[in-house]
Each structure stands twice: as structure tokens, then as C-alpha cells.
Coordinates of C-alpha atoms in Angstrom, one line a residue:
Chain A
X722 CA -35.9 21.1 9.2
X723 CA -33.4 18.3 10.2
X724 CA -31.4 16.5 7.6
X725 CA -29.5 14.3 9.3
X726 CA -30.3 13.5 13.0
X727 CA -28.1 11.3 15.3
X728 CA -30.5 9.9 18.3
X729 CA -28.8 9.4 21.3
X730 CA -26.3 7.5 20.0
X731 CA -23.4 5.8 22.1
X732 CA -20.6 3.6 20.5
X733 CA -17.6 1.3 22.1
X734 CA -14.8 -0.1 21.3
X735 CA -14.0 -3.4 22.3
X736 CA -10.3 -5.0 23.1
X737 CA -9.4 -8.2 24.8
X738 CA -9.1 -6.7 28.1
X739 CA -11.1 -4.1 28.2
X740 CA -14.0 -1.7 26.6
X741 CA -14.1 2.4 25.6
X742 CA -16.9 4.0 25.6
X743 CA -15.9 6.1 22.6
X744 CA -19.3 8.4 22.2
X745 CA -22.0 9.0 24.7
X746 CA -25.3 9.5 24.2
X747 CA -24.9 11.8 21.1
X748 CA -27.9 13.4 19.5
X749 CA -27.6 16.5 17.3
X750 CA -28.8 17.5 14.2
X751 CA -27.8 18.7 10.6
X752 CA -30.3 20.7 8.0
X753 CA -29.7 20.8 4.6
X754 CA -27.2 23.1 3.0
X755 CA -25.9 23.5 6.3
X756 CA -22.0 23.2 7.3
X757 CA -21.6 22.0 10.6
X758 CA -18.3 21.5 12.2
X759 CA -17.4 19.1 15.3
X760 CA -14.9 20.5 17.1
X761 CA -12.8 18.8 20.1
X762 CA -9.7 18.0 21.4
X763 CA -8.2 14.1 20.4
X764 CA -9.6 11.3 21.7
X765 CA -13.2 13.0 21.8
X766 CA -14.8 10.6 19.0
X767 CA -14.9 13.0 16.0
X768 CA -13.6 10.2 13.5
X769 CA -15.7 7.4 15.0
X770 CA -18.4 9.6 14.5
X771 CA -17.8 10.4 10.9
X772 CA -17.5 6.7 10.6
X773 CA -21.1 6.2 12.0
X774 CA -22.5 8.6 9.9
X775 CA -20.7 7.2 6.8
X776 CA -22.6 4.1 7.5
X777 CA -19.0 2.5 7.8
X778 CA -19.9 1.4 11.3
X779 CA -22.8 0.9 12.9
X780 CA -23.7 2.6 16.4
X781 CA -23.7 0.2 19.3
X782 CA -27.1 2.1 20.7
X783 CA -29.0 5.3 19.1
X784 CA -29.8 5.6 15.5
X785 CA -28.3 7.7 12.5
X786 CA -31.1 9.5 10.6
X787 CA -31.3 10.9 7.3
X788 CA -34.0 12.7 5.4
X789 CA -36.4 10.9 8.0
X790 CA -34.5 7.5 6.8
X791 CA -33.1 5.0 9.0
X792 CA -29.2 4.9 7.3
X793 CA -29.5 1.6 5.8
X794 CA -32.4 1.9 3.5
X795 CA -31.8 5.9 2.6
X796 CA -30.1 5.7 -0.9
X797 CA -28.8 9.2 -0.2
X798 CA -25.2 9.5 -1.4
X799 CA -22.3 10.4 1.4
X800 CA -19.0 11.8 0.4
X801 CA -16.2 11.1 2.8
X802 CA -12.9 13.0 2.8
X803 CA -9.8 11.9 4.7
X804 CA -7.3 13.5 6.4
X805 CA -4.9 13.2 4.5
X806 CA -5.5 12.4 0.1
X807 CA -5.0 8.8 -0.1
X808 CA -4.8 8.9 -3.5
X809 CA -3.1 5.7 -5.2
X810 CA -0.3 6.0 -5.8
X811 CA -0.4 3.9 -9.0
X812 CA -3.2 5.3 -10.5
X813 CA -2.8 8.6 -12.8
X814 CA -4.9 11.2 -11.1
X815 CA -8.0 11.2 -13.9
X816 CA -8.2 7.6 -12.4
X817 CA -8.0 8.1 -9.0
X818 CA -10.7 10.6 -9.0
X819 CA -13.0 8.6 -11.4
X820 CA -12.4 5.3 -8.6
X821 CA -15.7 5.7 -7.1
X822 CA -17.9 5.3 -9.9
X823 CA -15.5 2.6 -11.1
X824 CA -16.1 0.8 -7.9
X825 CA -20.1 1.4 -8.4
X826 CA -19.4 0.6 -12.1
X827 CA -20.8 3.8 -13.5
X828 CA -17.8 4.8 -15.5
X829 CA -19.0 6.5 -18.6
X830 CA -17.6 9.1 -21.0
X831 CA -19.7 11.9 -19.6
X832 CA -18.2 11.4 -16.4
X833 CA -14.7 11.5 -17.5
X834 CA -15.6 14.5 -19.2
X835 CA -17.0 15.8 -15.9
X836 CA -13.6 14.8 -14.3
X837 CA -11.9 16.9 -16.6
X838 CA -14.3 19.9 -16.1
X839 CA -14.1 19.4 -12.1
X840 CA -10.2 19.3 -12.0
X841 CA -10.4 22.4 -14.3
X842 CA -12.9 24.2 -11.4
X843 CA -10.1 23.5 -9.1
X844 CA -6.5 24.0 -11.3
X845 CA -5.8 20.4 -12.0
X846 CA -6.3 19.8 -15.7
X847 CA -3.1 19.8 -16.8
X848 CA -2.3 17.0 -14.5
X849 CA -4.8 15.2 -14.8
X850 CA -2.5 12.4 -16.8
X851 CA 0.1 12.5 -13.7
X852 CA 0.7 10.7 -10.9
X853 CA 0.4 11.5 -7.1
X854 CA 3.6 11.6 -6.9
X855 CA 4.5 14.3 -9.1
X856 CA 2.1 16.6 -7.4
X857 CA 2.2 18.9 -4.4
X858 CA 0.3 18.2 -1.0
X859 CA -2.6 20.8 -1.4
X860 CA -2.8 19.7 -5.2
X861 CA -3.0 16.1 -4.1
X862 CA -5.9 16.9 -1.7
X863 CA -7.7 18.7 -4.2
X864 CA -7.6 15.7 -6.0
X865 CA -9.1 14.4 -3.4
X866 CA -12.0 17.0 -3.3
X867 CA -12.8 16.0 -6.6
X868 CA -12.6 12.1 -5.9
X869 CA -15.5 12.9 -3.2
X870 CA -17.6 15.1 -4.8
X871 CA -17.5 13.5 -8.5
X872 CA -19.9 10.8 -7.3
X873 CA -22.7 13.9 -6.3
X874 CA -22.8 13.2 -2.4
X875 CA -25.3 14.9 -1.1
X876 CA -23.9 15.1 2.6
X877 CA -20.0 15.6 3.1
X878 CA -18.1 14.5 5.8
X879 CA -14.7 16.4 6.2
X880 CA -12.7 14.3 8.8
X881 CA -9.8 17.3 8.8
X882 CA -9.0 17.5 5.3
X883 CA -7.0 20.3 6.1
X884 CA -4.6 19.2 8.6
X885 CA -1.9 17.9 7.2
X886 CA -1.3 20.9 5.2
X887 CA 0.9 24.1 5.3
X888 CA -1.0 27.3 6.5
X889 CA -1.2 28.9 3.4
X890 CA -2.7 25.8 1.6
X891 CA -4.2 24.8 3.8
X892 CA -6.0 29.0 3.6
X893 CA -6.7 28.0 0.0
X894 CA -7.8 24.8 0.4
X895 CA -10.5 26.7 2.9
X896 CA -11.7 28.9 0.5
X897 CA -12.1 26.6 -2.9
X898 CA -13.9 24.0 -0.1
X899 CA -16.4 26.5 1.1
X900 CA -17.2 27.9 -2.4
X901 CA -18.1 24.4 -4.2
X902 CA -20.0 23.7 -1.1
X903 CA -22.0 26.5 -1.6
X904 CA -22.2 26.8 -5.5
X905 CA -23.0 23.1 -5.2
X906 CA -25.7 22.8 -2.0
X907 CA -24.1 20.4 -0.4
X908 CA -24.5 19.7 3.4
X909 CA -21.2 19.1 5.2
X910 CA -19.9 18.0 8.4
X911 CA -16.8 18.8 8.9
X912 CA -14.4 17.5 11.9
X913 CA -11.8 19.9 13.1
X914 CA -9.7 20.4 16.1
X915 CA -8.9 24.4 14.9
X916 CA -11.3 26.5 16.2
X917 CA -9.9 29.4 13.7
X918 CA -11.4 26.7 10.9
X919 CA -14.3 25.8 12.4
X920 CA -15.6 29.2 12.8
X921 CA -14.8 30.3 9.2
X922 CA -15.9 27.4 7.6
X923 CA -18.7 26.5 9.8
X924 CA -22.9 27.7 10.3
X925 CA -22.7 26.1 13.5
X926 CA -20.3 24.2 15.9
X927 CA -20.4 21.6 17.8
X928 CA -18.0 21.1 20.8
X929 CA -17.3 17.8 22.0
X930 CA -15.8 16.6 25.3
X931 CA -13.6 13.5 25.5
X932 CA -13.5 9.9 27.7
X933 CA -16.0 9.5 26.6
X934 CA -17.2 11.9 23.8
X935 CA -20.2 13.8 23.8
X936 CA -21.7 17.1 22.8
X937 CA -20.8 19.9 25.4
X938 CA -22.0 22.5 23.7
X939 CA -23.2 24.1 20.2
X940 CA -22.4 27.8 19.0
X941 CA -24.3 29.3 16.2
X942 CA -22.0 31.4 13.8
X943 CA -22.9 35.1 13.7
X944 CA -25.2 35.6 10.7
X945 CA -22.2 38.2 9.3
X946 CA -19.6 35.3 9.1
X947 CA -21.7 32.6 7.5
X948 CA -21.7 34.0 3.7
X949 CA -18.2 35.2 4.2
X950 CA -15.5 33.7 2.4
X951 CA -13.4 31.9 5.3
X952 CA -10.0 34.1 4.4
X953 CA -12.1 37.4 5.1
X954 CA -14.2 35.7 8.2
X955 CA -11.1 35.5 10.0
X956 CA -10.0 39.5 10.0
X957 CA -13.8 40.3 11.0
X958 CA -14.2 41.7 14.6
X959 CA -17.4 38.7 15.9
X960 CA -14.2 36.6 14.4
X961 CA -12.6 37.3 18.0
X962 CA -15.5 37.6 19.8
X963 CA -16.7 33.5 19.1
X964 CA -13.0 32.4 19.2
X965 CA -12.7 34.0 23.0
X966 CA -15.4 32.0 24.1
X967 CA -15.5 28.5 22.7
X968 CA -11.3 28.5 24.0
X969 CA -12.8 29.9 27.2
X970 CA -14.9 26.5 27.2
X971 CA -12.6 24.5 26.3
X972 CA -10.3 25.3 28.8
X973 CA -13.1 24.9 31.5
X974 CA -13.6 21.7 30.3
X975 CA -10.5 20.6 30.7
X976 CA -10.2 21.6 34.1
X977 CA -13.8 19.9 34.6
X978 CA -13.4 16.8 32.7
X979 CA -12.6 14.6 36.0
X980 CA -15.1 15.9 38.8
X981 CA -17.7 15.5 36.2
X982 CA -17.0 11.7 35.0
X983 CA -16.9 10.9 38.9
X984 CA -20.5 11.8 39.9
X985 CA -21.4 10.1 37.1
X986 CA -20.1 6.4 38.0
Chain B
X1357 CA 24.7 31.0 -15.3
X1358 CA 26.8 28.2 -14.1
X1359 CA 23.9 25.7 -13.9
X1360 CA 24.5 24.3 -17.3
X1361 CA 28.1 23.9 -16.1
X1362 CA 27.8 22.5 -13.2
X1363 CA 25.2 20.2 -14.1
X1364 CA 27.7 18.4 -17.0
X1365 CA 30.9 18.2 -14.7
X1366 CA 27.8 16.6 -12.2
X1367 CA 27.2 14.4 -14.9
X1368 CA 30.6 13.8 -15.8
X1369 CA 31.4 12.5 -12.3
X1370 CA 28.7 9.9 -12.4
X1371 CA 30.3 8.4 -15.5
X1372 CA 33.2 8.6 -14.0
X1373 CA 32.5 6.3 -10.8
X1374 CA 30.2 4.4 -12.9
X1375 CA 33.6 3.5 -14.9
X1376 CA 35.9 3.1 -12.0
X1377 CA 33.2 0.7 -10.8
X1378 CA 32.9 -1.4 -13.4
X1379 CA 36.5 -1.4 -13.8
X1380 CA 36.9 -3.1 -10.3
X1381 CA 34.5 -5.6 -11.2
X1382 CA 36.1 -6.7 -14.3
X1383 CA 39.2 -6.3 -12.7
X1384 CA 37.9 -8.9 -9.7
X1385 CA 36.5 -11.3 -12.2
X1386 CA 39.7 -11.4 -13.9
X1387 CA 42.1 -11.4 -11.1
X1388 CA 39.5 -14.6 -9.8
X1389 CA 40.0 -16.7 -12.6
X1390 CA 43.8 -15.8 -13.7
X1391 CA 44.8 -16.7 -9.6
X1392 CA 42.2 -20.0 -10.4
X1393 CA 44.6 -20.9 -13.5
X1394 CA 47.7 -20.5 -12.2
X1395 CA 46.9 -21.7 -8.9
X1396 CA 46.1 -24.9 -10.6
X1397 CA 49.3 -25.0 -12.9
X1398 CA 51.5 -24.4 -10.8
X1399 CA 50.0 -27.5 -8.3
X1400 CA 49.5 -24.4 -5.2
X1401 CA 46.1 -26.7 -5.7
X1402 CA 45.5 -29.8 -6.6
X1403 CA 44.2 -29.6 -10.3
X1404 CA 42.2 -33.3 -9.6
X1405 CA 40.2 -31.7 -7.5
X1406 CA 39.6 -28.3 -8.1
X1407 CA 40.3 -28.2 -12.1
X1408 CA 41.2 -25.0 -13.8
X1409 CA 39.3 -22.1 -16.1
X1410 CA 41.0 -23.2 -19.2
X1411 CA 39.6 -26.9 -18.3
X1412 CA 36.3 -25.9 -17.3
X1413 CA 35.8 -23.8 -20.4
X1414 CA 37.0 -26.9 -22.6
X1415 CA 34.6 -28.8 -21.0
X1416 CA 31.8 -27.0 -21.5
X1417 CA 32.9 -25.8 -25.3
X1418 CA 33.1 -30.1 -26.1
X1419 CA 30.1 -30.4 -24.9
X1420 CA 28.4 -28.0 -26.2
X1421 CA 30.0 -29.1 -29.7
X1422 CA 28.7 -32.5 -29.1
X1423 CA 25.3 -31.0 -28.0
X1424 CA 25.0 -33.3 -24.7
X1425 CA 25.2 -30.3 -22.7
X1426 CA 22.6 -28.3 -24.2
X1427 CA 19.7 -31.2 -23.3
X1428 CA 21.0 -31.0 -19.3
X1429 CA 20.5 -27.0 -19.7
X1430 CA 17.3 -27.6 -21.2
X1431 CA 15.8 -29.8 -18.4
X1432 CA 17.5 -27.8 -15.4
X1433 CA 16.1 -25.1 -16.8
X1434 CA 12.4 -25.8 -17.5
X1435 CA 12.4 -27.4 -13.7
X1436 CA 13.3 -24.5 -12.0
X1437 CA 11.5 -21.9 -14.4
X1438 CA 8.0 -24.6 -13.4
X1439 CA 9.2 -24.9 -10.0
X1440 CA 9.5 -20.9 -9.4
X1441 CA 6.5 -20.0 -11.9
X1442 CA 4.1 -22.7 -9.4
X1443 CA 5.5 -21.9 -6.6
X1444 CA 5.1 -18.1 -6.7
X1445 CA 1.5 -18.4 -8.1
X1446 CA -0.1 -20.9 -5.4
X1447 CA 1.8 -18.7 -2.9
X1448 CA 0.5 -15.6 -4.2
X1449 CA -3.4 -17.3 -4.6
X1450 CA -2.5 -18.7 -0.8
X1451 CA -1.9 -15.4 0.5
X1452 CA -5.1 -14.1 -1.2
X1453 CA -7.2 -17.2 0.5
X1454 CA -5.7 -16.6 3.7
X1455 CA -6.3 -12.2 3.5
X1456 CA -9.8 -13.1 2.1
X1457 CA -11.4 -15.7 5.0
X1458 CA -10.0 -14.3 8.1
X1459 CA -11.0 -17.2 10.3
X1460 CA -9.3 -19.2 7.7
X1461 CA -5.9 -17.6 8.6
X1462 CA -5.7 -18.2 12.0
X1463 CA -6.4 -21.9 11.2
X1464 CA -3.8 -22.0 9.0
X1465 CA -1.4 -20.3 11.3
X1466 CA 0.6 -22.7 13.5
X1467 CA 0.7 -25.3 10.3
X1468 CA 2.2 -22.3 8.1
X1469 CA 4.7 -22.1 11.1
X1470 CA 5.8 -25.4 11.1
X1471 CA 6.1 -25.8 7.6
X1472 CA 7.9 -23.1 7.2
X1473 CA 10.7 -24.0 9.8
X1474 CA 11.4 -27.1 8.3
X1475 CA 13.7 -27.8 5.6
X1476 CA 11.9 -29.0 2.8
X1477 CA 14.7 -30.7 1.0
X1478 CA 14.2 -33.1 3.7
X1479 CA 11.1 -34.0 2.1
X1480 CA 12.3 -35.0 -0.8
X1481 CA 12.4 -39.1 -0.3
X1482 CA 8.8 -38.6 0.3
X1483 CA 8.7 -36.7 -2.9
X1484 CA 10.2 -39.2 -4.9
X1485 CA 7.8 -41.6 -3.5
X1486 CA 4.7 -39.9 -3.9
X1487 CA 5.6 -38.6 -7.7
X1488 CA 7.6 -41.2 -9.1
X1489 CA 11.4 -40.7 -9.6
X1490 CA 11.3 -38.1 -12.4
X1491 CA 10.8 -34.5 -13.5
X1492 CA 7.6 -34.3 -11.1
X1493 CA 9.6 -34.6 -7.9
X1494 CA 12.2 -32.3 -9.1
X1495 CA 9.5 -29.6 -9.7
X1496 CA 7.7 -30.3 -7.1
X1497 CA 11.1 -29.7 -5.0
X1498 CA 11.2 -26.3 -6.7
X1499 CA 7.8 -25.7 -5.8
X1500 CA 7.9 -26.9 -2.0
X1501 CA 11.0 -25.2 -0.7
X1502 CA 9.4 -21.5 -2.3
X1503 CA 5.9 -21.4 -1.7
X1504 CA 5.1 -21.2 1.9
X1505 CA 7.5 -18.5 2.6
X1506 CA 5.7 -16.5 -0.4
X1507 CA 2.8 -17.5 1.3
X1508 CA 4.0 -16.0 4.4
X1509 CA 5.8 -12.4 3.0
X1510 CA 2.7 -11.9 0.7
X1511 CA 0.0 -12.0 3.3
X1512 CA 2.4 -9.8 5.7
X1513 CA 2.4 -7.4 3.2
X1514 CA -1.6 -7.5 2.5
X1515 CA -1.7 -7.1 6.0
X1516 CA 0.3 -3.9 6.1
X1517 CA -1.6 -1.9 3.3
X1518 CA -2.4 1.2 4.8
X1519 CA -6.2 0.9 6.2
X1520 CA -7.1 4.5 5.3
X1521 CA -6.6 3.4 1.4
X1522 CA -9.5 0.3 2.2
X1523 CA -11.7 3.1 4.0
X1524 CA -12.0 5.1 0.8
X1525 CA -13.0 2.4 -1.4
X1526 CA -15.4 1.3 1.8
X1527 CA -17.1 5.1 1.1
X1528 CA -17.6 4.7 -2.1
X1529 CA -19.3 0.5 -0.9
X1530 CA -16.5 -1.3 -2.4
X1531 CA -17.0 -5.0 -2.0
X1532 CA -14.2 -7.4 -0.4
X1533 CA -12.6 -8.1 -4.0
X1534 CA -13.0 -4.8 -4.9
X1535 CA -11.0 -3.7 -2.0
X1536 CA -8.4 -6.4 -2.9
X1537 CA -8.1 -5.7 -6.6
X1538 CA -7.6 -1.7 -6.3
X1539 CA -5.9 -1.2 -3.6
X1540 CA -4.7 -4.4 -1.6
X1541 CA -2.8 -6.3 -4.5
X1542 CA -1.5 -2.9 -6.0
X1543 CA 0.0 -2.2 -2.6
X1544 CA 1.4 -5.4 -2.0
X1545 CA 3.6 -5.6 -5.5
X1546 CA 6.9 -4.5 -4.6
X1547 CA 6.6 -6.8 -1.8
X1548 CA 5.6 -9.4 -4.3
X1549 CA 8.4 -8.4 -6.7
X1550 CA 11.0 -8.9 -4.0
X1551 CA 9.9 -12.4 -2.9
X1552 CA 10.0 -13.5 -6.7
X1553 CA 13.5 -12.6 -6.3
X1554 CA 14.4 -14.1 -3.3
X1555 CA 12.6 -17.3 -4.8
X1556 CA 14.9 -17.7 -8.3
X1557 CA 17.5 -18.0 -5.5
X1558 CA 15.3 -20.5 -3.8
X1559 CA 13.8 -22.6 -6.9
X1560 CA 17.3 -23.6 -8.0
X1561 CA 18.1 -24.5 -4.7
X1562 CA 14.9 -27.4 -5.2
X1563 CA 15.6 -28.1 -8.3
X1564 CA 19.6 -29.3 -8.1
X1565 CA 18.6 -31.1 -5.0
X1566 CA 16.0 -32.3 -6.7
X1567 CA 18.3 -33.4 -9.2
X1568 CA 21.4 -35.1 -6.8
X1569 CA 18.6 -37.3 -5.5
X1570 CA 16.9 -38.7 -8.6
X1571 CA 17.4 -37.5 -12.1
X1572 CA 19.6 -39.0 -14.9
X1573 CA 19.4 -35.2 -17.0
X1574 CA 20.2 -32.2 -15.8
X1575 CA 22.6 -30.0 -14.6
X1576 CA 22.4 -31.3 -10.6
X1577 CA 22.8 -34.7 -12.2
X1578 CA 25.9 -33.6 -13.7
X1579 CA 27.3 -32.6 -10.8
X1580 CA 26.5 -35.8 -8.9
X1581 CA 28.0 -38.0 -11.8
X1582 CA 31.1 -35.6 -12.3
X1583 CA 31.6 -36.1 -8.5
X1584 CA 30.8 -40.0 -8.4
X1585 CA 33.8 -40.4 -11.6
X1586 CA 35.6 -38.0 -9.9
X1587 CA 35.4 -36.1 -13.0
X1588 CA 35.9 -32.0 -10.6
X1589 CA 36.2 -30.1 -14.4
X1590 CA 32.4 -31.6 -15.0
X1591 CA 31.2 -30.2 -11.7
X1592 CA 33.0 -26.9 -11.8
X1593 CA 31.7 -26.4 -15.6
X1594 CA 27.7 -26.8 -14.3
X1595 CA 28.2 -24.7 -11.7
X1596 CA 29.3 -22.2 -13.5
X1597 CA 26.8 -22.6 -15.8
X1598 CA 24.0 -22.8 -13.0
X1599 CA 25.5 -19.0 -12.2
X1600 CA 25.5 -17.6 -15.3
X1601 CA 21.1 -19.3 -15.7
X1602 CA 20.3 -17.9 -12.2
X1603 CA 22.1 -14.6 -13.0
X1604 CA 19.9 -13.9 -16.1
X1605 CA 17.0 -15.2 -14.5
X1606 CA 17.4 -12.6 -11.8
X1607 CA 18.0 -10.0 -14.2
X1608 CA 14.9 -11.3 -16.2
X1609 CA 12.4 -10.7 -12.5
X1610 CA 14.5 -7.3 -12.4
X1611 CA 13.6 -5.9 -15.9
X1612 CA 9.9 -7.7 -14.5
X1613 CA 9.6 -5.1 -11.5
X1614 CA 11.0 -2.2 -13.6
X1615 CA 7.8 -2.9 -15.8
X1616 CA 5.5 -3.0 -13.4
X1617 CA 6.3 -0.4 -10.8
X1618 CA 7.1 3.1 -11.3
X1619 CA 9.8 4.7 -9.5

């Protein structure tokens, strides 16, 4: 059962001399509870379409559906997690992660209380009263974490929250994402240009080609790897086996990415 | 086990430079106004012209007993304070307008330009004309020469708040105002702070100009009388006492920016 469906959906971008096609005819789906990850090389799209589904832009062609629901009139609550925290700096952390109800004005006791209990889950509630500043870079994105999920999105798009930390955090980070996802049902989209993530994190992947991007190809995660906690995925022997062959395509596609954009035009 | 140690001879040393620097300064302001005094006795300059500390501080002690001087404080004073408070605000509020209506800022831009190249003491005939030769023209002097170029630092620095911050709110449907009260504004303060600074410098500037063309109180006033009697104590004494204003003033907007941004 699809959750969320993009239909052949293409986007540009537009500049005073010229237009980018930045996604081509996309069309993929997502079912619920699932974690899909996009993975690409730069310049493929991934971010513009997190954006799209985010409902932050709208797609130039195609359509973005959820639950059966065009995008705009589906009242189904998205999460969206950057790549790095961009937590304000001025805010104490309690406030930072309680900003989106703030913004939706739904600030009530019961959610600060929630806060608390969230940033307990994930080793944050004695800094709760802090600033940004005063915390570490994987502490600050588990901040983050919370700021996303304390408004109960049902879909979660990850546009790689994990990139801008050190290995071992960034490990961590993994694990604690994977488990809330799961304890938590939440479907998750997460965009990633490490195929080591991808695979550990993900149920399925989606690679993307660049200029412009579009799907090339989709893997399913061995059955074995899905349940397993992304630390241990990585040490398992199928581990190898699906990281061989999506580097194997992606290093064909690089080769092919030319030839193919000519018999096109 | 040397930590504690070190960390006190550490500690030590920065009292130490902090004293040697303050002794320089003291020393400078000293050595300034000892050269001034006997400079002036012993005729190296002409005393007419360029007075003396002792003379100055006479001055301003007389009138200070006599209680004219306090009035001409009093007026300066509330001029520029008016002339930097309005100035700063409609900047500020300008900024906003301009960040908010997009097409309204490109309208605005080659007029912002032009009016920010040209010296707006020059206006100040029209000025007097418009509000009537009194403390209106004065303030509005302090308010003309600071507020486009707060118009033009603040909405640079709207302009530069990180677009990723804007793109969270956005995911959580933060309207326009939204956007601009958590995260826009917030950014934007040290930017503000430093153009309130760089406009105490600027709203005296309006003001004693202000002043030399029109007024008959103040301290720019005294300056242009001293100088029309040839009475050089009377202008040396308001000018120092225009540095020692502006200097708390600027220490006032300092202790401001300490309140309102953490380190």
C-alpha cells in the first residue's frame, strides 16, 4: 500500500539566463512505516526533492501524493530535518525544540512536559535550560531530532542529518534515529550520499542520477538487515554484498551519464 | 597538579597588562593636558586662541556655578538622545518594510542610493524652512543624517540571515512575520547594536550642526557664540563637554548590547 507517491514529477530552476532541469520525471513510492533512503551523488536533486515533498515548493509538472491526498489539502503532519541543527542560537534548547508548536501556537504545559521527557529519551535533560552554544555537535542535532519529532510528523524527511558529523556520532546518531523511528511508526525519507548509511538505515533505496535527476534504480534491503540495528547491519556479510553492487552502478553511471543525455536531446 | 598554579600566575598576568594599560592611558591623558597647559603659558601657542585646561575648567566650573551651562547641556542633550532614538527606530521599521514587500525594495533602491550619498547637513536650510527655526530642525538634523544608513546596514543584515534558519520555521508553516520575529530580527541584532553605535557618533554630528545654523541654546550654539566673541576658552569648554556626553552615551548603547546578546 503506497503512502506517499510522487507522479512523474519534474521541477526547474529558473535564473536570468538560463533554466535547470533539476528532477525528471520522478515517480516512486513510499508505504507506511517504511524508511526509504535517496541516494546520489551532488547535484542529483535529493534536497529539491525533500523540498517538494515538504510542500515547501511546488513541482513544476507531476503531483506529490499522500495517503491518496493531493499535498495541499492532506493535513498529514511532515517533519523535516536539516543537515546540519539550525538551532537558534538565542533560544535555550527547551525553546528551540518547543518552536514548532510555538509557531502553530499549540504551546501548552503537556507539551513542555513532553519536551522534557523526549530530551530525556535521547540524553538531553540536563541541558535542556542551555544554549546551543554550550553543547556538542551530535548533542545539538539531537536537539534537532526532538524539534522534528515533538510536533508528531507522521512522514520524516532526513535531508543528511548525519553529515556534518564525526564518524562515531554520527554511528550513534544512526542508531538512536532508527530506534525512535521504529518505537514511534514513523515513515522516513531519508537523503544520503553514503551508501554505508543508506543501507543500514534504509528498507529500500533509491538511486538517483544527476543533470538532471531521476530515479536510476531501486534496491530492496535484504530482509536480515531491515530489523537490524544500523551499527550491527554494517558487520553482516549481505552488508558487502548490496554495498558491491549499488557502487558498481554508480560507477557505471558515471561513466554513462553523457551518451545517455545525448540520445535523449 | 600544577593547574591551580598555573591558572593564578595566568590570572595574574592579565591583571598585570590590564594595569600597565590603563597606566598608559592615564598617563596619555595626562601628558595631553599638562603639554596643553604649558604650551599655552609659556606662549609656544597662542593662549587667545587655543586657551588652556586650567581656563577651560574655570569656565565650565563658573558656569556651572551660575547654572547657565547646565540648560545648554540639557537641550544638546535631549536633541541628540530624540535625534538618535527617531532615527534608529524609523530606520529599523524601514528596513523591516523594505525585507517585508520585496517589490517594494527594489523601488526604493536607487532613491535609498542617492540619499544616502549625499550629505545631509546640506539639507539643513531646507530644514529650517520646512520646521521652523527651533528644536524641530535640530532633531530632525539628528534624525536625517542617521536613518538611511540604518536603513541600509539593517536590511543588509536581514538579507544575510542564514536561509536554512527561515526553512525550519517554513516546516513547521511559519507565516512571513513569524519568520521575521523568530529568526530574522533575532539574527539581525548585533548588526543592529553596532549601527546604534556608529549612530551616537552620527546624531551628535546633526545635532551641533543643527545647532551652528539656528539655535540660541545648546552646546553647538555655544560654540558658534564663543567663536563669533572670540571667546576660544567657551568653545574648548563645550567641546570637551560634547566628549565626555558622547562617551557615556556610547558606553550607555555598550552596557545596551551586553544586555541583549549573549556572548
Amino acid at each position: 500500500m503506497s503512502y506517499l507517491t510522487l507522479d512523474r514529477v519534474s521541477h526547474y530552476y529558473f535564473s536570468k539566463k538560463q533554466y535547470t532541469e533539476a528532477l525528471h520525471n520522478i515517480s516512486f513510492f513510499v508505504r507506511k512505516n517504511e524508511f526509504v533512503s535517496l541516494l546520489g551523488p551532488s547535484g542529483c536533486g535529493k534536497s529539491t526533492l525533500l523540498s517538494l515533498i515538504s510542500g515547501m515548493l511546488q513541482p513544476a509538472e507531476g503531483e506529490i501524493l499522500i495517503n491518496g491526498e493531493k499535498m495541499e489539502i492532506s493535513d498529514i503532519e511532515i517533519g523535516y530535518m536539516l543537515q546540519q541543527d539550525y538551532l537558534f542560537p538565542w533560544k535555550t534548547i527547551i525553546d528551540n525544540v518547543l518552536i514548532g508548536p510555538k509557531i502553530r501556537k499549540r504551546q501548552t504545559g503537556e507539551l513542555k512536559q513532553k519536551a522534557i521527557s523526549l530530551l530525556k529519551e535521547v540524553g538531553l535533560e540536563n541541558v535542556a535550560e542551555k544554549y546551543p552554544s554550550e553543547l556538542s555537535g551530535g548533542m545539538r542535532q539531537r536537539a534537532a531530532l526532538i524539534r522534528t519529532l515533538i510536533t508528531e510528523p507522521e512522514i520524516l524527511l532526513l535531508d543528511e542529518p548525519f553529515s556534518a558529523l564525526d564518524f562515531q556520532t554520527k554511528l550513534k546518531l544512526e542508531v538512536l534515529v532508527s530506534d525512535l523511528l521504529k518505537a514511534y511508526q514513523k515513515t522516513a525519507v531519508l537523503v544520503t550520499h553514503d551508501i554505508g548509511e543508506a543501507i543500514s538505515m534504509s528498507d529500500r533505496i533509491i538511486l538517483m542520477s544527476s543533470h538532471p535527476g531521476r530515479v536510476a534504480k531501486m534496491y530492496e534491503v535484504p530482509v536480515e538487515l531491515r530489523d537490524e540495528s544500523p551499527f550491527l547491519v554494517r558487520k553482516h556479510p549481505k552488508y558487502g554484498r548490496l554495498f558491491d553492487k549499488i557502487w558498481a552502478d554508480l560507477n557505471q553511471q558515471n561513466q554513462t551519464v553523457n551518451p545517455l543525455e545525448e540520445n535523449e536531446s | 597538579m600544577n593547574g591551580p598554579k598555573l591558572f593564578a600566575a595566568y590570572q595574574q598576568k592579565l591583571r598585570r597588562e590590564a594595569k600597565i594599560v590603563l597606566t598608559w592611558q592615564l598617563s596619555i591623558l595626562v601628558l595631553f593636558f599638562a603639554f596643553w597647559e604649558v604650551a599655552s603659558r609659556l606662549y609656544w601657542i597662542d593662549p587667545l586662541l587655543f586657551s588652556s585646561p586650567s581656563r577651560v575648567f574655570i569656565s565650565i566650573w563658573d558656569r556651572l556655578v551660575q547654572g547657565s551651562l547646565l540648560g545648554h547641556i540639557q537641550v544638546t542633550l535631549l536633541e541628540t538622545i530624540l535625534g538618535f532614538l527617531i532615527g534608529t527606530i524609523a530606520g529599523i521599521v524601514i528596513a523591516s518594510m523594505l525585507w517585508s514587500f520585496h517589490r517594494f525594495a527594489k523601488v526604493m533602491d536607487p532613491y535609498l542610493v542617492v540619499f544616502n550619498a549625499m550629505p545631509k547637513v546640506a539639507l539643513g536650510p531646507i530644514l529650517i524652512v520646512a520646521l521652523g527655526p527651533g528644536y524641530l530642525s535640530i532633531i530632525a538634523m539628528g534624525f536625517i543624517i542617521s536613518v538611511i544608513v540604518t536603513t541600509l546596514v539593517v536590511f543588509a543584515a536581514f538579507h544575510e540571515v542564514d536561509q536554512n534558519y527561515l526553512k525550519v520555521l517554513r516546516s513547521f508553516e511559519a507565516t512571513k512575520w513569524q519568520c521575521f520575529k523568530e529568526a530574522v530580527f533575532p539574527a539581525s541584532l548585533p548588526a543592529i547594536i553596532s549601527t546604534l553605535k556608529v549612530n551616537v557618533g552620527l546624531s551628535w554630528v546633526g545635532v551641533i550642526v543643527g545647532e551652528y545654523l539656528v539655535s540660541k541654546q545648546g552646546l553647538g550654539y555655544l560654540i558658534i557664540y564663543g567663536f563669533q566673541v572670540f571667546d576660544f576658552t567657551l568653545v574648548m569648554s563645550s567641546l570637551v563637554i560634547i566628549a565626555i556626553l558622547a562617551a557615556i552615551m556610547y558606553k550607555t548603547v555598550e552596557k545596551i548590547e551586553q544586555m541583549l546578546i549573549r556572548k
